[in-house]
mmCIF file of C-alpha atoms in Angstrom:
data_model
loop_
_atom_site.group_PDB
_atom_site.id
_atom_site.type_symbol
_atom_site.label_atom_id
_atom_site.label_comp_id
_atom_site.label_asym_id
_atom_site.label_seq_id
_atom_site.Cartn_x
_atom_site.Cartn_y
_atom_site.Cartn_z
ATOM 1 C CA MET K 183 -19.888 8.473 13.690
ATOM 2 C CA GLN K 184 -18.241 6.379 11.364
ATOM 3 C CA GLN K 185 -14.126 6.814 11.165
ATOM 4 C CA ASP K 186 -12.086 8.873 8.693
ATOM 5 C CA THR K 187 -10.169 6.209 6.985
ATOM 6 C CA GLY K 188 -8.203 9.113 4.499
ATOM 7 C CA TYR K 189 -9.263 7.117 1.717
ATOM 8 C CA TYR K 190 -11.882 8.455 -0.940
ATOM 9 C CA VAL K 191 -13.467 6.766 -4.517
ATOM 10 C CA ILE K 192 -13.413 9.285 -7.050
ATOM 11 C CA ARG K 193 -14.283 9.106 -10.677
ATOM 12 C CA LYS K 194 -11.085 9.082 -12.853
ATOM 13 C CA GLN K 195 -12.431 12.141 -14.508
ATOM 14 C CA ALA K 196 -12.457 13.829 -11.429
ATOM 15 C CA VAL K 197 -8.441 13.077 -10.791
ATOM 16 C CA PRO K 198 -5.745 15.415 -11.739
ATOM 17 C CA GLU K 199 -4.104 14.330 -14.607
ATOM 18 C CA VAL K 200 -0.676 14.273 -13.011
ATOM 19 C CA LEU K 201 -1.754 11.773 -10.318
ATOM 20 C CA LEU K 202 -3.073 9.712 -13.658
ATOM 21 C CA LYS K 203 0.575 10.076 -14.622
ATOM 22 C CA VAL K 204 1.976 8.712 -11.335
ATOM 23 C CA VAL K 205 -0.011 5.733 -11.826
ATOM 24 C CA GLU K 206 1.031 4.885 -15.405
ATOM 25 C CA ALA K 207 4.659 5.433 -14.715
ATOM 26 C CA LYS K 208 4.389 2.992 -11.481
ATOM 27 C CA LYS K 209 2.807 0.710 -14.127
ATOM 28 C CA LEU K 210 5.410 1.431 -16.585
ATOM 29 C CA LEU K 211 8.312 0.908 -13.604
ATOM 30 C CA GLU K 212 6.632 -2.585 -12.826
ATOM 31 C CA SER K 213 5.957 -4.256 -15.963
ATOM 32 C CA GLY K 214 9.834 -3.149 -16.786
ATOM 33 C CA LYS K 215 9.088 -0.807 -19.945
ATOM 34 C CA VAL K 216 11.113 1.529 -18.486
ATOM 35 C CA LYS K 217 14.074 0.971 -15.818
ATOM 36 C CA THR K 218 14.304 4.816 -14.087
ATOM 37 C CA VAL K 219 11.396 7.191 -12.526
ATOM 38 C CA ASN K 220 13.846 9.530 -14.577
ATOM 39 C CA GLU K 221 12.499 7.333 -17.839
ATOM 40 C CA ALA K 222 9.028 7.291 -16.622
ATOM 41 C CA SER K 223 8.411 10.445 -15.845
ATOM 42 C CA ALA K 224 10.267 12.070 -19.109
ATOM 43 C CA MET K 225 7.724 9.746 -21.502
ATOM 44 C CA LEU K 226 4.722 10.889 -19.335
ATOM 45 C CA GLY K 227 5.892 14.760 -18.902
ATOM 46 C CA ILE K 228 5.701 15.012 -15.405
ATOM 47 C CA SER K 229 8.511 15.782 -13.043
ATOM 48 C CA ARG K 230 10.391 13.227 -10.736
ATOM 49 C CA SER K 231 9.448 15.202 -7.597
ATOM 50 C CA SER K 232 5.724 14.455 -8.580
ATOM 51 C CA PHE K 233 6.233 10.882 -8.870
ATOM 52 C CA TYR K 234 7.896 10.541 -5.614
ATOM 53 C CA LYS K 235 5.259 13.055 -4.063
ATOM 54 C CA TYR K 236 2.174 11.144 -5.033
ATOM 55 C CA LYS K 237 3.657 7.491 -5.750
ATOM 56 C CA GLU K 238 2.611 6.089 -2.053
ATOM 57 C CA ASP K 239 -1.003 8.144 -2.368
ATOM 58 C CA ILE K 240 -2.551 6.909 -5.611
ATOM 59 C CA TYR K 241 -3.608 3.368 -6.348
ATOM 60 C CA GLU K 242 -5.936 1.811 -9.074
ATOM 61 C CA PHE K 243 -9.121 0.614 -7.788
ATOM 62 C CA HIS K 244 -10.289 -2.659 -8.643
ATOM 63 C CA ASP K 245 -13.949 -4.459 -8.052
ATOM 64 C CA SER K 246 -12.540 -7.310 -6.554
ATOM 65 C CA LEU K 247 -9.270 -7.960 -4.582
ATOM 66 C CA GLN K 248 -9.969 -11.645 -3.972
ATOM 67 C CA GLY K 249 -6.817 -13.562 -5.147
ATOM 68 C CA THR K 250 -4.562 -10.356 -5.101
ATOM 69 C CA THR K 251 -1.084 -10.494 -2.694
ATOM 70 C CA PHE K 252 -0.737 -7.149 -0.964
ATOM 71 C CA THR K 253 2.896 -6.389 0.531
ATOM 72 C CA LEU K 254 2.391 -4.126 2.989
ATOM 73 C CA THR K 255 5.410 -2.038 4.169
ATOM 74 C CA PHE K 256 5.926 0.082 7.643
ATOM 75 C CA GLN K 257 8.137 0.889 10.238
ATOM 76 C CA MET K 258 7.307 -0.371 13.793
ATOM 77 C CA ASN K 259 8.747 0.296 17.107
ATOM 78 C CA ASP K 260 10.404 -2.272 19.025
ATOM 79 C CA GLU K 261 7.921 -2.919 21.604
ATOM 80 C CA VAL K 262 6.670 -6.354 23.281
ATOM 81 C CA GLY K 263 3.568 -7.521 21.181
ATOM 82 C CA LEU K 264 3.227 -5.096 18.620
ATOM 83 C CA LEU K 265 4.140 -7.219 15.989
ATOM 84 C CA SER K 266 1.627 -9.782 17.487
ATOM 85 C CA TYR K 267 -1.035 -7.215 17.228
ATOM 86 C CA VAL K 268 -0.383 -6.812 13.326
ATOM 87 C CA LEU K 269 -0.565 -10.662 13.044
ATOM 88 C CA ASN K 270 -3.670 -11.056 14.723
ATOM 89 C CA LEU K 271 -5.342 -8.012 13.092
ATOM 90 C CA ILE K 272 -4.259 -9.443 9.768
ATOM 91 C CA ALA K 273 -6.048 -12.358 10.627
ATOM 92 C CA ASP K 274 -8.904 -10.749 12.238
ATOM 93 C CA PHE K 275 -9.724 -9.377 8.674
ATOM 94 C CA GLY K 276 -9.548 -12.413 7.194
ATOM 95 C CA ALA K 277 -6.380 -12.313 5.008
ATOM 96 C CA ASN K 278 -3.715 -14.906 4.543
ATOM 97 C CA ILE K 279 -0.115 -14.064 5.752
ATOM 98 C CA LEU K 280 2.444 -15.299 3.284
ATOM 99 C CA THR K 281 5.562 -13.792 4.348
ATOM 100 C CA ILE K 282 7.002 -12.096 7.146
ATOM 101 C CA HIS K 283 10.418 -10.111 7.100
ATOM 102 C CA GLN K 284 11.268 -8.016 9.827
ATOM 103 C CA SER K 285 15.060 -6.292 10.099
ATOM 104 C CA ILE K 286 16.684 -6.142 13.449
ATOM 105 C CA PRO K 287 15.928 -2.989 15.314
ATOM 106 C CA LEU K 288 18.465 -0.363 15.154
ATOM 107 C CA ASN K 289 17.530 3.049 17.293
ATOM 108 C CA GLY K 290 14.185 0.856 18.743
ATOM 109 C CA VAL K 291 12.610 0.888 14.962
ATOM 110 C CA ALA K 292 12.382 -2.330 12.705
ATOM 111 C CA SER K 293 11.342 -2.161 9.351
ATOM 112 C CA ILE K 294 8.565 -4.605 8.428
ATOM 113 C CA SER K 295 7.329 -6.178 5.235
ATOM 114 C CA ILE K 296 4.128 -8.415 5.054
ATOM 115 C CA THR K 297 2.913 -10.368 1.931
ATOM 116 C CA ILE K 298 -0.683 -11.030 2.515
ATOM 117 C CA GLN K 299 -3.051 -13.039 0.146
ATOM 118 C CA VAL K 300 -6.609 -11.670 0.045
ATOM 119 C CA LEU K 301 -9.605 -14.349 0.147
ATOM 120 C CA GLU K 302 -13.343 -14.652 -0.167
ATOM 121 C CA ALA K 303 -13.721 -13.814 3.382
ATOM 122 C CA THR K 304 -11.406 -11.144 3.636
ATOM 123 C CA LYS K 305 -12.544 -7.713 4.926
ATOM 124 C CA ASP K 306 -11.852 -4.249 3.965
ATOM 125 C CA ILE K 307 -7.651 -4.084 3.760
ATOM 126 C CA MET K 308 -7.999 -0.007 3.450
ATOM 127 C CA GLU K 309 -9.695 -0.339 6.734
ATOM 128 C CA MET K 310 -7.317 -2.562 8.196
ATOM 129 C CA ILE K 311 -4.518 -0.654 7.185
ATOM 130 C CA SER K 312 -6.257 2.934 8.642
ATOM 131 C CA ILE K 313 -6.430 0.717 12.309
ATOM 132 C CA MET K 314 -2.621 -0.374 11.598
ATOM 133 C CA GLU K 315 -1.558 3.325 11.030
ATOM 134 C CA GLY K 316 -3.729 4.573 14.028
ATOM 135 C CA LYS K 317 -1.942 1.815 16.244
ATOM 136 C CA GLU K 318 0.733 3.987 18.804
ATOM 137 C CA GLY K 319 4.405 2.743 17.872
ATOM 138 C CA ILE K 320 3.241 1.454 13.878
ATOM 139 C CA HIS K 321 4.710 4.652 11.654
ATOM 140 C CA LYS K 322 3.337 5.005 8.188
ATOM 141 C CA VAL K 323 2.035 1.920 6.089
ATOM 142 C CA HIS K 324 2.155 1.469 2.561
ATOM 143 C CA ILE K 325 1.132 -1.025 -0.332
ATOM 144 C CA THR K 326 4.582 -1.602 -1.729
ATOM 145 C CA GLY K 327 3.458 -4.285 -4.073
ATOM 146 C CA ARG K 328 0.113 -5.643 -5.270
ATOM 147 C CA SER K 329 -0.351 -8.478 -7.693
ATOM 148 C CA ALA K 330 -2.860 -11.112 -8.793
ATOM 149 C CA THR K 331 -2.639 -14.589 -7.816
ATOM 150 C CA TYR K 332 -5.248 -16.614 -10.301
#
């Protein structure tokens, strides 16, 4: 039986309007056309709470992710070998690690930010994230940045 990744591919017309507006708000913020979430939300007619509720859960799907960089952020318990596990997982999926930033652990938990580049041989990034999230000691993985590197 195949593992449930928690991700679905659906047609745009089936996506509730509020979610599409959250995607648009994120684009406005990333492009610098607006400076604040409040501005983007008002412009698009959604509440700030809707933006914050869904911002980490919806992204546009791109047929080809090759040449794209992703920044993954997550919290991780301060345990021997856990960061090594994450780095090996990324390597096993064939992505190129560009940067790694780790905070000093507070109360046994560190904040991690890893920027990866998707290559021709890179396997399914969403599956990799799902495996990361399933590992004990790793807390919710977020894609906080994504850009094309042509």
